[in-house]
Amino acid sequence: MRSPKIAFVTPGTFPLPSPNSSSVERVVEKLVPLVGTSVQARIYGRSSRNLPRLGSFNGVMCERFPAVNRGHYAQQVGQSI
Protein backbone atom coordinates (compact mmCIF):
# COMPACT_ATOMS: atom_id res chain seq x y z
CA MET A 1 0.00 0.00 0.00
CA ARG A 2 1.32 3.45 -0.93
CA SER A 3 1.70 6.17 1.67
CA PRO A 4 -0.69 9.12 1.44
CA LYS A 5 0.75 12.31 -0.04
CA ILE A 6 0.54 15.64 1.77
CA ALA A 7 1.47 19.08 0.42
CA PHE A 8 2.37 21.87 2.83
CA VAL A 9 1.96 25.18 0.97
CA THR A 10 3.25 28.33 2.61
CA PRO A 11 1.86 31.72 1.51
CA GLY A 12 5.12 32.87 -0.04
CA THR A 13 5.87 35.49 2.59
CA PHE A 14 9.25 34.04 3.61
CA PRO A 15 11.46 31.21 2.33
CA LEU A 16 11.76 28.06 4.38
CA PRO A 17 13.95 27.75 6.34
CA SER A 18 14.45 31.38 7.26
CA PRO A 19 15.38 33.31 10.39
CA ASN A 20 12.46 35.61 9.52
CA SER A 21 9.23 33.71 9.11
CA SER A 22 5.53 34.11 9.61
CA SER A 23 3.35 31.89 11.77
CA VAL A 24 2.61 29.67 8.76
CA GLU A 25 6.27 28.90 8.12
CA ARG A 26 6.83 28.28 11.85
CA VAL A 27 3.93 25.82 11.98
CA VAL A 28 5.31 23.97 8.93
CA GLU A 29 8.78 23.88 10.52
CA LYS A 30 7.33 22.24 13.66
CA LEU A 31 4.73 20.00 12.02
CA VAL A 32 6.70 18.44 9.16
CA PRO A 33 9.17 16.53 11.38
CA LEU A 34 6.20 14.98 13.21
CA VAL A 35 4.70 13.28 10.14
CA GLY A 36 7.73 11.00 9.82
CA THR A 37 7.68 8.36 7.13
CA SER A 38 3.97 7.55 7.42
CA VAL A 39 3.21 9.99 4.57
CA GLN A 40 4.96 11.37 1.52
CA ALA A 41 5.19 15.04 2.44
CA ARG A 42 6.39 17.92 0.27
CA ILE A 43 6.77 21.59 1.20
CA TYR A 44 6.06 24.35 -1.32
CA GLY A 45 7.36 27.80 -0.52
CA ARG A 46 9.02 30.99 -1.63
CA SER A 47 12.38 30.95 -3.38
CA SER A 48 15.45 32.75 -2.09
CA ARG A 49 18.85 33.65 -3.52
CA ASN A 50 20.46 31.64 -0.72
CA LEU A 51 18.42 28.45 -1.14
CA PRO A 52 18.20 25.98 -4.03
CA ARG A 53 14.93 25.66 -5.97
CA LEU A 54 14.72 22.01 -4.89
CA GLY A 55 16.02 20.99 -1.53
CA SER A 56 15.25 19.23 1.69
CA PHE A 57 13.99 20.53 5.01
CA ASN A 58 14.06 18.16 7.98
CA GLY A 59 14.19 15.25 5.55
CA VAL A 60 11.20 16.42 3.49
CA MET A 61 11.47 17.56 -0.14
CA CYS A 62 11.07 21.33 -0.40
CA GLU A 63 10.22 23.03 -3.70
CA ARG A 64 10.61 26.80 -3.92
CA PHE A 65 9.10 29.28 -6.39
CA PRO A 66 9.43 33.06 -6.91
CA ALA A 67 6.67 34.86 -5.00
CA VAL A 68 6.94 38.42 -6.29
CA ASN A 69 3.55 37.97 -7.98
CA ARG A 70 1.19 36.04 -5.68
CA GLY A 71 -1.03 34.86 -8.53
CA HIS A 72 1.91 33.49 -10.47
CA TYR A 73 3.30 31.89 -7.29
CA ALA A 74 -0.02 30.13 -6.63
CA GLN A 75 -0.21 28.99 -10.25
CA GLN A 76 3.30 27.50 -10.19
CA VAL A 77 2.68 25.71 -6.90
CA GLY A 78 -0.65 24.40 -8.17
CA GLN A 79 0.94 23.06 -11.37
CA SER A 80 3.67 21.34 -9.37
CA ILE A 81 1.18 19.68 -7.05
PDB file of C-alpha atoms in Angstrom:
ATOM      1  CA  MET A   1       0.000   0.000   0.000  1.00  0.00           C
ATOM      2  CA  ARG A   2       1.320   3.450  -0.926  1.00  0.00           C
ATOM      3  CA  SER A   3       1.701   6.168   1.666  1.00  0.00           C
ATOM      4  CA  PRO A   4      -0.686   9.117   1.435  1.00  0.00           C
ATOM      5  CA  LYS A   5       0.750  12.314  -0.042  1.00  0.00           C
ATOM      6  CA  ILE A   6       0.543  15.643   1.770  1.00  0.00           C
ATOM      7  CA  ALA A   7       1.466  19.080   0.417  1.00  0.00           C
ATOM      8  CA  PHE A   8       2.372  21.872   2.826  1.00  0.00           C
ATOM      9  CA  VAL A   9       1.960  25.181   0.975  1.00  0.00           C
ATOM     10  CA  THR A  10       3.254  28.330   2.609  1.00  0.00           C
ATOM     11  CA  PRO A  11       1.860  31.717   1.514  1.00  0.00           C
ATOM     12  CA  GLY A  12       5.118  32.868  -0.044  1.00  0.00           C
ATOM     13  CA  THR A  13       5.872  35.491   2.586  1.00  0.00           C
ATOM     14  CA  PHE A  14       9.246  34.039   3.607  1.00  0.00           C
ATOM     15  CA  PRO A  15      11.459  31.213   2.326  1.00  0.00           C
ATOM     16  CA  LEU A  16      11.763  28.058   4.379  1.00  0.00           C
ATOM     17  CA  PRO A  17      13.951  27.746   6.343  1.00  0.00           C
ATOM     18  CA  SER A  18      14.452  31.380   7.257  1.00  0.00           C
ATOM     19  CA  PRO A  19      15.384  33.309  10.394  1.00  0.00           C
ATOM     20  CA  ASN A  20      12.458  35.607   9.516  1.00  0.00           C
ATOM     21  CA  SER A  21       9.229  33.710   9.106  1.00  0.00           C
ATOM     22  CA  SER A  22       5.525  34.111   9.612  1.00  0.00           C
ATOM     23  CA  SER A  23       3.353  31.892  11.770  1.00  0.00           C
ATOM     24  CA  VAL A  24       2.605  29.672   8.761  1.00  0.00           C
ATOM     25  CA  GLU A  25       6.273  28.903   8.118  1.00  0.00           C
ATOM     26  CA  ARG A  26       6.826  28.285  11.846  1.00  0.00           C
ATOM     27  CA  VAL A  27       3.935  25.819  11.983  1.00  0.00           C
ATOM     28  CA  VAL A  28       5.306  23.972   8.933  1.00  0.00           C
ATOM     29  CA  GLU A  29       8.780  23.879  10.520  1.00  0.00           C
ATOM     30  CA  LYS A  30       7.334  22.243  13.659  1.00  0.00           C
ATOM     31  CA  LEU A  31       4.725  19.999  12.021  1.00  0.00           C
ATOM     32  CA  VAL A  32       6.700  18.437   9.158  1.00  0.00           C
ATOM     33  CA  PRO A  33       9.169  16.531  11.377  1.00  0.00           C
ATOM     34  CA  LEU A  34       6.205  14.979  13.207  1.00  0.00           C
ATOM     35  CA  VAL A  35       4.702  13.278  10.137  1.00  0.00           C
ATOM     36  CA  GLY A  36       7.726  11.002   9.824  1.00  0.00           C
ATOM     37  CA  THR A  37       7.680   8.355   7.133  1.00  0.00           C
ATOM     38  CA  SER A  38       3.968   7.552   7.421  1.00  0.00           C
ATOM     39  CA  VAL A  39       3.208   9.985   4.565  1.00  0.00           C
ATOM     40  CA  GLN A  40       4.961  11.371   1.516  1.00  0.00           C
ATOM     41  CA  ALA A  41       5.193  15.045   2.436  1.00  0.00           C
ATOM     42  CA  ARG A  42       6.392  17.923   0.267  1.00  0.00           C
ATOM     43  CA  ILE A  43       6.769  21.589   1.200  1.00  0.00           C
ATOM     44  CA  TYR A  44       6.060  24.350  -1.317  1.00  0.00           C
ATOM     45  CA  GLY A  45       7.364  27.801  -0.518  1.00  0.00           C
ATOM     46  CA  ARG A  46       9.022  30.988  -1.633  1.00  0.00           C
ATOM     47  CA  SER A  47      12.382  30.946  -3.376  1.00  0.00           C
ATOM     48  CA  SER A  48      15.455  32.747  -2.089  1.00  0.00           C
ATOM     49  CA  ARG A  49      18.849  33.649  -3.520  1.00  0.00           C
ATOM     50  CA  ASN A  50      20.456  31.643  -0.716  1.00  0.00           C
ATOM     51  CA  LEU A  51      18.421  28.446  -1.138  1.00  0.00           C
ATOM     52  CA  PRO A  52      18.196  25.979  -4.025  1.00  0.00           C
ATOM     53  CA  ARG A  53      14.934  25.661  -5.970  1.00  0.00           C
ATOM     54  CA  LEU A  54      14.724  22.013  -4.891  1.00  0.00           C
ATOM     55  CA  GLY A  55      16.025  20.993  -1.527  1.00  0.00           C
ATOM     56  CA  SER A  56      15.247  19.227   1.686  1.00  0.00           C
ATOM     57  CA  PHE A  57      13.987  20.532   5.011  1.00  0.00           C
ATOM     58  CA  ASN A  58      14.058  18.158   7.980  1.00  0.00           C
ATOM     59  CA  GLY A  59      14.194  15.247   5.552  1.00  0.00           C
ATOM     60  CA  VAL A  60      11.204  16.418   3.494  1.00  0.00           C
ATOM     61  CA  MET A  61      11.466  17.563  -0.142  1.00  0.00           C
ATOM     62  CA  CYS A  62      11.070  21.326  -0.403  1.00  0.00           C
ATOM     63  CA  GLU A  63      10.223  23.027  -3.700  1.00  0.00           C
ATOM     64  CA  ARG A  64      10.613  26.804  -3.918  1.00  0.00           C
ATOM     65  CA  PHE A  65       9.101  29.282  -6.387  1.00  0.00           C
ATOM     66  CA  PRO A  66       9.432  33.056  -6.907  1.00  0.00           C
ATOM     67  CA  ALA A  67       6.674  34.856  -4.998  1.00  0.00           C
ATOM     68  CA  VAL A  68       6.937  38.423  -6.294  1.00  0.00           C
ATOM     69  CA  ASN A  69       3.551  37.974  -7.983  1.00  0.00           C
ATOM     70  CA  ARG A  70       1.193  36.035  -5.679  1.00  0.00           C
ATOM     71  CA  GLY A  71      -1.032  34.861  -8.532  1.00  0.00           C
ATOM     72  CA  HIS A  72       1.905  33.490 -10.475  1.00  0.00           C
ATOM     73  CA  TYR A  73       3.295  31.892  -7.294  1.00  0.00           C
ATOM     74  CA  ALA A  74      -0.023  30.133  -6.627  1.00  0.00           C
ATOM     75  CA  GLN A  75      -0.214  28.995 -10.255  1.00  0.00           C
ATOM     76  CA  GLN A  76       3.297  27.505 -10.190  1.00  0.00           C
ATOM     77  CA  VAL A  77       2.682  25.714  -6.897  1.00  0.00           C
ATOM     78  CA  GLY A  78      -0.647  24.398  -8.175  1.00  0.00           C
ATOM     79  CA  GLN A  79       0.939  23.055 -11.372  1.00  0.00           C
ATOM     80  CA  SER A  80       3.669  21.342  -9.372  1.00  0.00           C
ATOM     81  CA  ILE A  81       1.176  19.679  -7.051  1.00  0.00           C
TER      82      ILE A  81
END
